[in-house]
Amino acid sequence: MDYNPFAPEVKANPYPYYTHLRHQSPVFQVKDAGFWAVSRYDDVLYVLKNPQLFSSTILLAALLGDLNPVPEAANLIASDPPVHSRLRKLANRAFTPRMISALEPRLREITTDLLSAVASRGEFDLVHDLSTPLPVIAIAEMLGVEAADRADFKRWSDDIVHAANGIIGEERELAKKSVTEFRTYFEEVIEARRAAPRNDLISALVKAEEEEQMLTSGEILSLATLLLIAGNETTTNLIGNAMLALLEHPDVLARIKKDPALIPQAIEEVLRYDGPVHGIFRQATQDVELAGTTIPSGALVFPLFASADRDENKFPNPDHFDITRKTEGHIAFGFGIHFCLGAPLARLEAKIALQEMLGRFHHLTLKAEGFTRIDSFFLRGLKTMPLTFDIIATA
């Protein structure tokens, strides 16, 4: 069984290939793709725990190339200590649990508005009508994007994410245009917040400082880029993957509808079972021996989060969707210093989306044409998911 991450059959269902890698080639050189795939839980954790051996600085260059909006600035996701330590500490001051918790009423309002807009139709596309606009609106409001600019904001997000999937030709030229527009827009927003702060994340980042070392405009712009990509795409994929898992396991869906308090633990199992991000690049800083294989210095390394979370040595019967299992230790959001800053927000948005959708719409059913998937080797999510519902519960 050959593992080619770009093959359609692998993108459609990579899990049998991950199992084969774990059993036969836990550290596997994907020659056509130019990287080494790491598939076992303990080995993936080793990569993530040792930034001195596996650097993150290559990440944005590997994914975006010349489409990185702020190539000159340090980026939270693509930096190593001590630079990363400083950025993370400052970002944490602005991105606090209290701030996330305070967003819940507004997130619920956005969700109910989106569902109300489709309630009379008896059908909707989960991705188009809910899981895409919810995080777009949420992140846009957090960053202080005006309502009139949200369509542009979504377009920039889509184009930059597509760039990470290796688009070429005319689409890449459009993406370059979006990157320029994105940078210009947020440079103006940052300067405006320096002059007149508001109650938004950009203003909080402008004010964040440590030992008189303020974040530069470039660093704030880099964080905005990260939120634009990860904040939108991760949540969209998580909500879609969650709904698909529930529809494929009707007994679990019925149990959750009867007891909505189970939704948070169901989300954790979705993250383990079919997470929104399947891996992220690192670069070996020296020759490293891992699982009996030598990874050469300078090589791109791809720790497979989604394979690690299906490792039977960590999670018994890993291919079984079980919302009662102990999911502690899953790495769907990464691990260690690069654990996803926005994980609490993604969890909250997914929880609210499922609560409101399952509470309002009964007999949710996938339409005959079925769902389609996004075309990505490192992101796992749905492009379309047309659903019908028979009964609308009173809100």
mmCIF file of C-alpha atoms in Angstrom:
data_model
loop_
_atom_site.group_PDB
_atom_site.id
_atom_site.type_symbol
_atom_site.label_atom_id
_atom_site.label_comp_id
_atom_site.label_asym_id
_atom_site.label_seq_id
_atom_site.Cartn_x
_atom_site.Cartn_y
_atom_site.Cartn_z
ATOM 1 C CA MET A 1 0.000 0.000 0.000
ATOM 2 C CA ASP A 2 1.758 3.144 -1.234
ATOM 3 C CA TYR A 3 1.257 6.376 0.693
ATOM 4 C CA ASN A 4 0.957 9.281 -1.728
ATOM 5 C CA PRO A 5 -0.665 12.166 0.169
ATOM 6 C CA PHE A 6 -1.763 13.815 -3.079
ATOM 7 C CA ALA A 7 -3.576 10.761 -4.491
ATOM 8 C CA PRO A 8 -7.379 11.196 -4.601
ATOM 9 C CA GLU A 9 -7.992 7.882 -2.845
ATOM 10 C CA VAL A 10 -5.673 8.881 0.008
ATOM 11 C CA LYS A 11 -7.301 12.283 0.413
ATOM 12 C CA ALA A 12 -10.728 10.603 0.444
ATOM 13 C CA ASN A 13 -9.787 8.201 3.245
ATOM 14 C CA PRO A 14 -6.214 8.409 4.514
ATOM 15 C CA TYR A 15 -6.733 6.279 7.615
ATOM 16 C CA PRO A 16 -5.944 2.823 6.130
ATOM 17 C CA TYR A 17 -2.746 4.326 4.730
ATOM 18 C CA TYR A 18 -1.865 5.756 8.129
ATOM 19 C CA THR A 19 -2.369 2.323 9.689
ATOM 20 C CA HIS A 20 -0.043 0.808 7.104
ATOM 21 C CA LEU A 21 2.588 3.471 7.793
ATOM 22 C CA ARG A 22 2.444 2.928 11.556
ATOM 23 C CA HIS A 23 2.876 -0.821 11.155
ATOM 24 C CA GLN A 24 5.338 -0.947 8.261
ATOM 25 C CA SER A 25 7.123 2.400 7.830
ATOM 26 C CA PRO A 26 6.594 4.655 10.869
ATOM 27 C CA VAL A 27 9.075 7.183 9.460
ATOM 28 C CA PHE A 28 8.528 7.173 5.719
ATOM 29 C CA GLN A 29 10.205 9.241 3.017
ATOM 30 C CA VAL A 30 7.527 10.514 0.636
ATOM 31 C CA LYS A 31 9.926 11.074 -2.231
ATOM 32 C CA ASP A 32 7.488 12.617 -4.694
ATOM 33 C CA ALA A 33 6.315 15.097 -2.054
ATOM 34 C CA GLY A 34 9.752 15.914 -0.698
ATOM 35 C CA PHE A 35 9.105 15.227 2.987
ATOM 36 C CA TRP A 36 9.282 12.532 5.672
ATOM 37 C CA ALA A 37 5.974 11.390 7.199
ATOM 38 C CA VAL A 38 5.976 10.446 10.892
ATOM 39 C CA SER A 39 2.949 8.367 11.856
ATOM 40 C CA ARG A 40 3.196 6.796 15.337
ATOM 41 C CA TYR A 41 1.901 8.660 18.378
ATOM 42 C CA ASP A 42 5.117 8.573 20.405
ATOM 43 C CA ASP A 43 7.225 9.594 17.413
ATOM 44 C CA VAL A 44 4.897 12.457 16.461
ATOM 45 C CA LEU A 45 5.025 13.643 20.061
ATOM 46 C CA TYR A 46 8.831 13.485 19.972
ATOM 47 C CA VAL A 47 8.897 15.740 16.913
ATOM 48 C CA LEU A 48 6.547 18.243 18.538
ATOM 49 C CA LYS A 49 8.379 18.192 21.881
ATOM 50 C CA ASN A 50 11.803 18.948 20.413
ATOM 51 C CA PRO A 51 11.817 22.244 18.504
ATOM 52 C CA GLN A 52 15.611 22.309 18.745
ATOM 53 C CA LEU A 53 15.652 19.220 16.487
ATOM 54 C CA PHE A 54 12.543 19.946 14.425
ATOM 55 C CA SER A 55 12.206 23.645 13.660
ATOM 56 C CA SER A 56 8.970 25.445 12.778
ATOM 57 C CA THR A 57 10.612 28.351 10.980
ATOM 58 C CA ILE A 58 10.178 26.660 7.598
ATOM 59 C CA LEU A 59 6.414 26.267 8.003
ATOM 60 C CA LEU A 60 4.987 29.294 6.219
ATOM 61 C CA ALA A 61 7.615 29.133 3.499
ATOM 62 C CA ALA A 62 6.749 25.468 2.895
ATOM 63 C CA LEU A 63 3.010 26.130 2.779
ATOM 64 C CA LEU A 64 2.721 29.620 1.301
ATOM 65 C CA GLY A 65 5.983 30.315 -0.499
ATOM 66 C CA ASP A 66 5.821 33.823 -1.935
ATOM 67 C CA LEU A 67 2.241 34.270 -0.691
ATOM 68 C CA ASN A 68 3.144 34.879 2.943
ATOM 69 C CA PRO A 69 1.605 38.318 3.648
ATOM 70 C CA VAL A 70 4.346 39.238 6.144
ATOM 71 C CA PRO A 71 7.560 37.381 5.237
ATOM 72 C CA GLU A 72 9.724 39.857 7.112
ATOM 73 C CA ALA A 73 8.045 39.372 10.511
ATOM 74 C CA ALA A 74 8.242 36.560 13.049
ATOM 75 C CA ASN A 75 5.105 34.433 13.118
ATOM 76 C CA LEU A 76 3.703 32.542 16.082
ATOM 77 C CA ILE A 77 3.185 29.307 14.149
ATOM 78 C CA ALA A 78 6.488 29.516 12.254
ATOM 79 C CA SER A 79 9.013 30.429 14.928
ATOM 80 C CA ASP A 80 11.138 28.663 17.535
ATOM 81 C CA PRO A 81 12.143 29.713 21.058
ATOM 82 C CA PRO A 82 13.085 32.295 22.199
ATOM 83 C CA VAL A 83 11.232 34.320 19.531
ATOM 84 C CA HIS A 84 8.181 32.076 19.783
ATOM 85 C CA SER A 85 8.162 32.322 23.584
ATOM 86 C CA ARG A 86 7.915 36.113 23.447
ATOM 87 C CA LEU A 87 5.197 36.138 20.779
ATOM 88 C CA ARG A 88 3.147 33.465 22.529
ATOM 89 C CA LYS A 89 3.287 35.225 25.876
ATOM 90 C CA LEU A 90 2.129 38.490 24.353
ATOM 91 C CA ALA A 91 -0.572 36.802 22.274
ATOM 92 C CA ASN A 92 -1.846 34.921 25.333
ATOM 93 C CA ARG A 93 -2.417 38.240 27.106
ATOM 94 C CA ALA A 94 -4.804 39.301 24.377
ATOM 95 C CA PHE A 95 -6.329 35.874 23.668
ATOM 96 C CA THR A 96 -7.457 35.008 27.196
ATOM 97 C CA PRO A 97 -9.963 32.372 28.402
ATOM 98 C CA ARG A 98 -12.084 35.208 29.770
ATOM 99 C CA MET A 99 -12.190 36.837 26.341
ATOM 100 C CA ILE A 100 -13.213 33.549 24.695
ATOM 101 C CA SER A 101 -15.905 32.928 27.308
ATOM 102 C CA ALA A 102 -17.257 36.432 26.804
ATOM 103 C CA LEU A 103 -17.781 35.647 23.115
ATOM 104 C CA GLU A 104 -20.351 32.895 23.774
ATOM 105 C CA PRO A 105 -23.513 35.065 23.694
ATOM 106 C CA ARG A 106 -22.452 36.707 20.438
ATOM 107 C CA LEU A 107 -21.418 33.387 18.880
ATOM 108 C CA ARG A 108 -24.808 31.939 19.797
ATOM 109 C CA GLU A 109 -26.534 34.963 18.282
ATOM 110 C CA ILE A 110 -24.571 34.578 15.028
ATOM 111 C CA THR A 111 -25.411 30.869 14.919
ATOM 112 C CA THR A 112 -29.128 31.337 15.529
ATOM 113 C CA ASP A 113 -29.272 34.071 12.882
ATOM 114 C CA LEU A 114 -27.612 31.768 10.341
ATOM 115 C CA LEU A 115 -29.972 28.889 11.142
ATOM 116 C CA SER A 116 -33.042 31.137 11.139
ATOM 117 C CA ALA A 117 -32.130 32.247 7.623
ATOM 118 C CA VAL A 118 -32.562 28.676 6.323
ATOM 119 C CA ALA A 119 -35.280 27.418 8.671
ATOM 120 C CA SER A 120 -38.171 27.956 6.259
ATOM 121 C CA ARG A 121 -36.437 26.091 3.422
ATOM 122 C CA GLY A 122 -36.329 22.660 4.993
ATOM 123 C CA GLU A 123 -32.839 22.197 3.596
ATOM 124 C CA PHE A 124 -29.447 23.861 3.757
ATOM 125 C CA ASP A 125 -25.792 23.273 3.052
ATOM 126 C CA LEU A 126 -24.019 22.932 6.367
ATOM 127 C CA VAL A 127 -20.731 24.271 4.993
ATOM 128 C CA HIS A 128 -22.103 27.182 2.969
ATOM 129 C CA ASP A 129 -24.826 28.241 5.398
ATOM 130 C CA LEU A 130 -23.285 27.585 8.820
ATOM 131 C CA SER A 131 -19.801 26.159 9.292
ATOM 132 C CA THR A 132 -18.128 28.662 6.946
ATOM 133 C CA PRO A 133 -19.858 31.947 7.845
ATOM 134 C CA LEU A 134 -19.850 31.340 11.620
ATOM 135 C CA PRO A 135 -16.058 31.464 12.139
ATOM 136 C CA VAL A 136 -15.620 34.066 9.393
ATOM 137 C CA ILE A 137 -17.992 36.460 11.156
ATOM 138 C CA ALA A 138 -16.535 35.608 14.570
ATOM 139 C CA ILE A 139 -12.887 36.153 13.588
ATOM 140 C CA ALA A 140 -13.767 39.239 11.553
ATOM 141 C CA GLU A 141 -15.521 40.801 14.547
ATOM 142 C CA MET A 142 -12.661 39.829 16.860
ATOM 143 C CA LEU A 143 -10.182 41.552 14.551
ATOM 144 C CA GLY A 144 -12.386 44.600 14.117
ATOM 145 C CA VAL A 145 -13.268 44.027 10.461
ATOM 146 C CA GLU A 146 -16.229 46.146 9.456
ATOM 147 C CA ALA A 147 -19.370 44.242 8.406
ATOM 148 C CA ALA A 148 -19.166 45.731 4.915
ATOM 149 C CA ASP A 149 -15.681 44.234 4.475
ATOM 150 C CA ARG A 150 -16.496 40.633 5.505
ATOM 151 C CA ALA A 151 -16.925 39.360 1.952
ATOM 152 C CA ASP A 152 -13.407 40.577 1.155
ATOM 153 C CA PHE A 153 -12.171 39.045 4.408
ATOM 154 C CA LYS A 154 -13.581 35.635 3.439
ATOM 155 C CA ARG A 155 -12.094 35.885 -0.057
ATOM 156 C CA TRP A 156 -8.654 36.659 1.378
ATOM 157 C CA SER A 157 -8.968 33.700 3.727
ATOM 158 C CA ASP A 158 -9.962 31.316 0.933
ATOM 159 C CA ASP A 159 -7.189 32.474 -1.375
ATOM 160 C CA ILE A 160 -4.449 32.177 1.236
ATOM 161 C CA VAL A 161 -5.655 28.702 2.275
ATOM 162 C CA HIS A 162 -5.773 27.627 -1.378
ATOM 163 C CA ALA A 163 -2.202 28.853 -1.713
ATOM 164 C CA ALA A 164 -1.196 26.462 1.046
ATOM 165 C CA ASN A 165 -2.637 23.641 -1.053
ATOM 166 C CA GLY A 166 -0.221 24.392 -3.881
ATOM 167 C CA ILE A 167 -2.346 26.300 -6.404
ATOM 168 C CA ILE A 168 -0.587 27.523 -9.522
ATOM 169 C CA GLY A 169 -1.176 29.663 -12.567
ATOM 170 C CA GLU A 170 -4.041 32.142 -12.738
ATOM 171 C CA GLU A 171 -5.386 31.215 -9.297
ATOM 172 C CA ARG A 172 -2.010 31.941 -7.738
ATOM 173 C CA GLU A 173 -1.961 35.383 -9.310
ATOM 174 C CA LEU A 174 -5.391 36.047 -7.802
ATOM 175 C CA ALA A 175 -4.065 34.841 -4.446
ATOM 176 C CA LYS A 176 -1.138 37.274 -4.682
ATOM 177 C CA LYS A 177 -3.627 40.087 -5.235
ATOM 178 C CA SER A 178 -5.596 38.977 -2.171
ATOM 179 C CA VAL A 179 -2.442 38.854 -0.060
ATOM 180 C CA THR A 180 -1.611 42.437 -1.035
ATOM 181 C CA GLU A 181 -5.157 43.603 -0.271
ATOM 182 C CA PHE A 182 -5.140 41.771 3.066
ATOM 183 C CA ARG A 183 -1.861 43.330 4.137
ATOM 184 C CA THR A 184 -2.898 46.850 3.111
ATOM 185 C CA TYR A 185 -6.242 46.548 4.897
ATOM 186 C CA PHE A 186 -4.801 45.353 8.201
ATOM 187 C CA GLU A 187 -1.871 47.759 8.169
ATOM 188 C CA GLU A 188 -4.492 50.514 8.099
ATOM 189 C CA VAL A 189 -6.527 48.824 10.862
ATOM 190 C CA ILE A 190 -3.450 48.441 13.094
ATOM 191 C CA GLU A 191 -2.473 52.084 12.747
ATOM 192 C CA ALA A 192 -6.067 53.146 13.369
ATOM 193 C CA ARG A 193 -6.163 51.087 16.595
ATOM 194 C CA ARG A 194 -2.883 52.578 17.769
ATOM 195 C CA ALA A 195 -4.471 56.002 17.431
ATOM 196 C CA ALA A 196 -7.932 55.074 18.715
ATOM 197 C CA PRO A 197 -8.228 51.657 20.417
ATOM 198 C CA ARG A 198 -11.498 49.738 20.294
ATOM 199 C CA ASN A 199 -12.800 46.653 22.057
ATOM 200 C CA ASP A 200 -11.277 44.184 19.586
ATOM 201 C CA LEU A 201 -8.326 41.819 19.362
ATOM 202 C CA ILE A 202 -6.141 44.115 17.256
ATOM 203 C CA SER A 203 -6.454 46.809 19.921
ATOM 204 C CA ALA A 204 -5.573 44.277 22.629
ATOM 205 C CA LEU A 205 -2.521 43.150 20.665
ATOM 206 C CA VAL A 206 -1.442 46.742 20.097
ATOM 207 C CA LYS A 207 -1.509 47.236 23.868
ATOM 208 C CA ALA A 208 0.147 43.912 24.725
ATOM 209 C CA GLU A 209 3.713 44.328 25.868
ATOM 210 C CA GLU A 210 6.362 42.538 27.864
ATOM 211 C CA GLU A 211 9.284 44.325 29.441
ATOM 212 C CA GLU A 212 8.551 47.313 27.215
ATOM 213 C CA GLN A 213 8.820 45.119 24.097
ATOM 214 C CA MET A 214 5.650 45.828 22.189
ATOM 215 C CA LEU A 215 4.520 43.703 19.289
ATOM 216 C CA THR A 216 5.511 45.296 16.014
ATOM 217 C CA SER A 217 2.925 46.025 13.360
ATOM 218 C CA GLY A 218 4.396 43.170 11.315
ATOM 219 C CA GLU A 219 4.021 40.730 14.211
ATOM 220 C CA ILE A 220 0.419 41.798 14.779
ATOM 221 C CA LEU A 221 -0.243 41.379 11.074
ATOM 222 C CA SER A 222 1.320 37.905 11.217
ATOM 223 C CA LEU A 223 -0.994 36.931 14.059
ATOM 224 C CA ALA A 224 -3.971 38.285 12.124
ATOM 225 C CA THR A 225 -2.865 36.106 9.193
ATOM 226 C CA LEU A 226 -2.728 33.063 11.452
ATOM 227 C CA LEU A 227 -6.210 33.753 12.812
ATOM 228 C CA LEU A 228 -7.499 34.351 9.306
ATOM 229 C CA ILE A 229 -6.327 30.938 8.119
ATOM 230 C CA ALA A 230 -6.434 28.706 11.182
ATOM 231 C CA GLY A 231 -9.363 30.424 12.869
ATOM 232 C CA ASN A 232 -11.634 30.033 9.876
ATOM 233 C CA GLU A 233 -10.555 26.776 8.263
ATOM 234 C CA THR A 234 -10.094 24.725 11.429
ATOM 235 C CA THR A 235 -13.525 25.523 12.834
ATOM 236 C CA THR A 236 -15.291 25.052 9.502
ATOM 237 C CA ASN A 237 -13.699 21.631 9.144
ATOM 238 C CA LEU A 238 -14.388 20.636 12.746
ATOM 239 C CA ILE A 239 -18.109 21.423 12.506
ATOM 240 C CA GLY A 240 -18.464 19.572 9.206
ATOM 241 C CA ASN A 241 -16.483 16.553 10.390
ATOM 242 C CA ALA A 242 -18.551 16.440 13.572
ATOM 243 C CA MET A 243 -21.871 16.457 11.743
ATOM 244 C CA LEU A 244 -20.679 13.818 9.293
ATOM 245 C CA ALA A 245 -19.497 11.543 12.113
ATOM 246 C CA LEU A 246 -22.860 11.894 13.854
ATOM 247 C CA LEU A 247 -24.828 11.153 10.688
ATOM 248 C CA GLU A 248 -22.653 8.092 10.082
ATOM 249 C CA HIS A 249 -23.326 6.949 13.663
ATOM 250 C CA PRO A 250 -27.080 7.521 14.170
ATOM 251 C CA ASP A 251 -27.060 5.832 17.572
ATOM 252 C CA VAL A 252 -24.598 8.440 18.822
ATOM 253 C CA LEU A 253 -26.623 11.238 17.211
ATOM 254 C CA ALA A 254 -29.792 10.045 18.953
ATOM 255 C CA ARG A 255 -27.957 9.879 22.264
ATOM 256 C CA ILE A 256 -26.646 13.417 21.906
ATOM 257 C CA LYS A 257 -30.036 14.816 20.921
ATOM 258 C CA LYS A 258 -31.461 13.224 24.056
ATOM 259 C CA ASP A 259 -28.625 14.534 26.219
ATOM 260 C CA PRO A 260 -26.953 17.660 24.735
ATOM 261 C CA ALA A 261 -24.566 17.739 27.702
ATOM 262 C CA LEU A 262 -22.630 15.045 25.820
ATOM 263 C CA ILE A 263 -21.760 17.434 22.980
ATOM 264 C CA PRO A 264 -18.395 18.641 24.375
ATOM 265 C CA GLN A 265 -17.070 15.099 24.801
ATOM 266 C CA ALA A 266 -18.434 14.173 21.371
ATOM 267 C CA ILE A 267 -16.424 17.063 19.916
ATOM 268 C CA GLU A 268 -13.268 15.741 21.590
ATOM 269 C CA GLU A 269 -13.846 12.334 20.014
ATOM 270 C CA VAL A 270 -14.412 13.962 16.611
ATOM 271 C CA LEU A 271 -11.101 15.766 17.031
ATOM 272 C CA ARG A 272 -9.381 12.447 17.716
ATOM 273 C CA TYR A 273 -11.328 10.373 15.170
ATOM 274 C CA ASP A 274 -11.397 12.763 12.201
ATOM 275 C CA GLY A 275 -9.576 15.957 13.101
ATOM 276 C CA PRO A 276 -9.541 19.120 10.961
ATOM 277 C CA VAL A 277 -5.746 19.291 10.541
ATOM 278 C CA HIS A 278 -3.838 16.117 9.675
ATOM 279 C CA GLY A 279 -0.318 17.423 10.081
ATOM 280 C CA ILE A 280 1.994 20.383 9.925
ATOM 281 C CA PHE A 281 5.542 20.814 8.643
ATOM 282 C CA ARG A 282 8.785 20.897 10.600
ATOM 283 C CA GLN A 283 12.408 20.892 9.403
ATOM 284 C CA ALA A 284 15.175 18.746 10.843
ATOM 285 C CA THR A 285 17.973 20.956 12.184
ATOM 286 C CA GLN A 286 20.450 18.052 12.194
ATOM 287 C CA ASP A 287 20.544 14.354 11.357
ATOM 288 C CA VAL A 288 17.963 12.730 13.643
ATOM 289 C CA GLU A 289 17.342 9.026 14.201
ATOM 290 C CA LEU A 290 13.681 8.267 14.790
ATOM 291 C CA ALA A 291 12.091 4.801 14.904
ATOM 292 C CA GLY A 292 15.268 3.315 13.460
ATOM 293 C CA THR A 293 15.355 5.687 10.496
ATOM 294 C CA THR A 294 17.764 8.578 10.004
ATOM 295 C CA ILE A 295 16.118 11.822 8.914
ATOM 296 C CA PRO A 296 18.816 13.989 7.309
ATOM 297 C CA SER A 297 19.534 17.530 8.398
ATOM 298 C CA GLY A 298 17.449 20.052 6.478
ATOM 299 C CA ALA A 299 14.719 17.557 5.555
ATOM 300 C CA LEU A 300 11.061 18.551 5.721
ATOM 301 C CA VAL A 301 9.230 16.468 8.319
ATOM 302 C CA PHE A 302 5.472 15.990 8.448
ATOM 303 C CA PRO A 303 4.219 14.694 11.823
ATOM 304 C CA LEU A 304 0.806 13.173 11.134
ATOM 305 C CA PHE A 305 -1.478 14.293 13.967
ATOM 306 C CA ALA A 306 -4.395 12.311 12.566
ATOM 307 C CA SER A 307 -2.374 9.108 12.358
ATOM 308 C CA ALA A 308 -1.095 9.555 15.900
ATOM 309 C CA ASP A 309 -4.673 9.943 17.090
ATOM 310 C CA ARG A 310 -5.534 6.570 15.489
ATOM 311 C CA ASP A 311 -2.543 4.793 17.032
ATOM 312 C CA GLU A 312 -3.850 1.666 18.761
ATOM 313 C CA ASN A 313 -1.011 1.842 21.275
ATOM 314 C CA LYS A 314 -2.495 5.108 22.550
ATOM 315 C CA PHE A 315 -6.211 4.710 21.822
ATOM 316 C CA PRO A 316 -7.656 1.153 21.910
ATOM 317 C CA ASN A 317 -9.913 0.244 18.980
ATOM 318 C CA PRO A 318 -8.962 3.579 17.367
ATOM 319 C CA ASP A 319 -11.110 3.256 14.233
ATOM 320 C CA HIS A 320 -14.264 3.055 16.363
ATOM 321 C CA PHE A 321 -16.121 6.332 16.994
ATOM 322 C CA ASP A 322 -16.798 6.248 20.739
ATOM 323 C CA ILE A 323 -17.820 9.412 22.553
ATOM 324 C CA THR A 324 -17.390 7.668 25.928
ATOM 325 C CA ARG A 325 -13.686 6.958 25.434
ATOM 326 C CA LYS A 326 -10.970 8.849 27.257
ATOM 327 C CA THR A 327 -9.638 11.255 24.629
ATOM 328 C CA GLU A 328 -7.045 12.920 26.837
ATOM 329 C CA GLY A 329 -3.788 13.180 24.974
ATOM 330 C CA HIS A 330 -5.168 13.582 21.466
ATOM 331 C CA ILE A 331 -3.112 16.017 19.425
ATOM 332 C CA ALA A 332 -5.657 17.321 16.931
ATOM 333 C CA PHE A 333 -4.666 20.841 17.995
ATOM 334 C CA GLY A 334 -0.965 20.078 18.176
ATOM 335 C CA PHE A 335 1.145 19.785 21.303
ATOM 336 C CA GLY A 336 3.571 21.733 23.437
ATOM 337 C CA ILE A 337 4.711 25.228 22.594
ATOM 338 C CA HIS A 338 2.734 25.244 19.342
ATOM 339 C CA PHE A 339 -0.546 23.980 20.803
ATOM 340 C CA CYS A 340 -3.245 25.840 18.881
ATOM 341 C CA LEU A 341 -3.885 29.254 20.418
ATOM 342 C CA GLY A 342 -7.446 29.229 19.064
ATOM 343 C CA ALA A 343 -8.404 25.731 20.276
ATOM 344 C CA PRO A 344 -10.805 27.024 22.964
ATOM 345 C CA LEU A 345 -12.545 29.215 20.366
ATOM 346 C CA ALA A 346 -12.880 26.349 17.865
ATOM 347 C CA ARG A 347 -14.297 24.076 20.570
ATOM 348 C CA LEU A 348 -16.773 26.747 21.651
ATOM 349 C CA GLU A 349 -17.956 27.469 18.114
ATOM 350 C CA ALA A 350 -18.401 23.759 17.371
ATOM 351 C CA LYS A 351 -20.309 23.217 20.613
ATOM 352 C CA ILE A 352 -22.682 26.101 19.920
ATOM 353 C CA ALA A 353 -23.186 25.059 16.290
ATOM 354 C CA LEU A 354 -24.162 21.508 17.278
ATOM 355 C CA GLN A 355 -26.317 22.636 20.196
ATOM 356 C CA GLU A 356 -28.327 25.076 18.119
ATOM 357 C CA MET A 357 -28.566 22.903 15.004
ATOM 358 C CA LEU A 358 -29.631 19.733 16.818
ATOM 359 C CA GLY A 359 -31.962 21.690 19.072
ATOM 360 C CA ARG A 360 -33.800 23.383 16.198
ATOM 361 C CA PHE A 361 -33.689 20.913 13.311
ATOM 362 C CA HIS A 362 -35.043 17.372 13.551
ATOM 363 C CA HIS A 363 -34.445 14.424 11.238
ATOM 364 C CA LEU A 364 -31.304 15.903 9.723
ATOM 365 C CA THR A 365 -30.520 13.821 6.647
ATOM 366 C CA LEU A 366 -27.779 13.976 4.046
ATOM 367 C CA LYS A 367 -29.246 14.607 0.591
ATOM 368 C CA ALA A 368 -28.887 11.973 -2.114
ATOM 369 C CA GLU A 369 -26.004 13.719 -3.873
ATOM 370 C CA GLY A 370 -23.923 13.349 -0.723
ATOM 371 C CA PHE A 371 -21.062 15.492 0.512
ATOM 372 C CA THR A 372 -17.861 16.601 -1.188
ATOM 373 C CA ARG A 373 -14.468 17.081 0.445
ATOM 374 C CA ILE A 374 -11.986 19.914 0.257
ATOM 375 C CA ASP A 375 -8.956 19.113 -1.893
ATOM 376 C CA SER A 376 -6.120 19.092 0.626
ATOM 377 C CA PHE A 377 -3.509 16.673 1.923
ATOM 378 C CA PHE A 378 -3.056 18.371 5.305
ATOM 379 C CA LEU A 379 -6.546 19.723 6.025
ATOM 380 C CA ARG A 380 -9.517 17.405 6.493
ATOM 381 C CA GLY A 381 -12.952 18.849 5.914
ATOM 382 C CA LEU A 382 -16.011 19.150 3.724
ATOM 383 C CA LYS A 383 -16.585 21.415 0.750
ATOM 384 C CA THR A 384 -20.338 20.789 0.592
ATOM 385 C CA MET A 385 -22.791 18.988 2.866
ATOM 386 C CA PRO A 386 -26.419 19.355 1.706
ATOM 387 C CA LEU A 387 -28.870 18.421 4.445
ATOM 388 C CA THR A 388 -32.639 18.251 4.792
ATOM 389 C CA PHE A 389 -34.706 18.439 7.950
ATOM 390 C CA ASP A 390 -38.344 17.571 8.509
ATOM 391 C CA ILE A 391 -39.272 19.290 11.734
ATOM 392 C CA ILE A 392 -38.203 22.663 13.032
ATOM 393 C CA ALA A 393 -38.252 22.838 16.783
ATOM 394 C CA THR A 394 -39.439 26.027 18.416
ATOM 395 C CA ALA A 395 -36.446 28.163 19.306
#
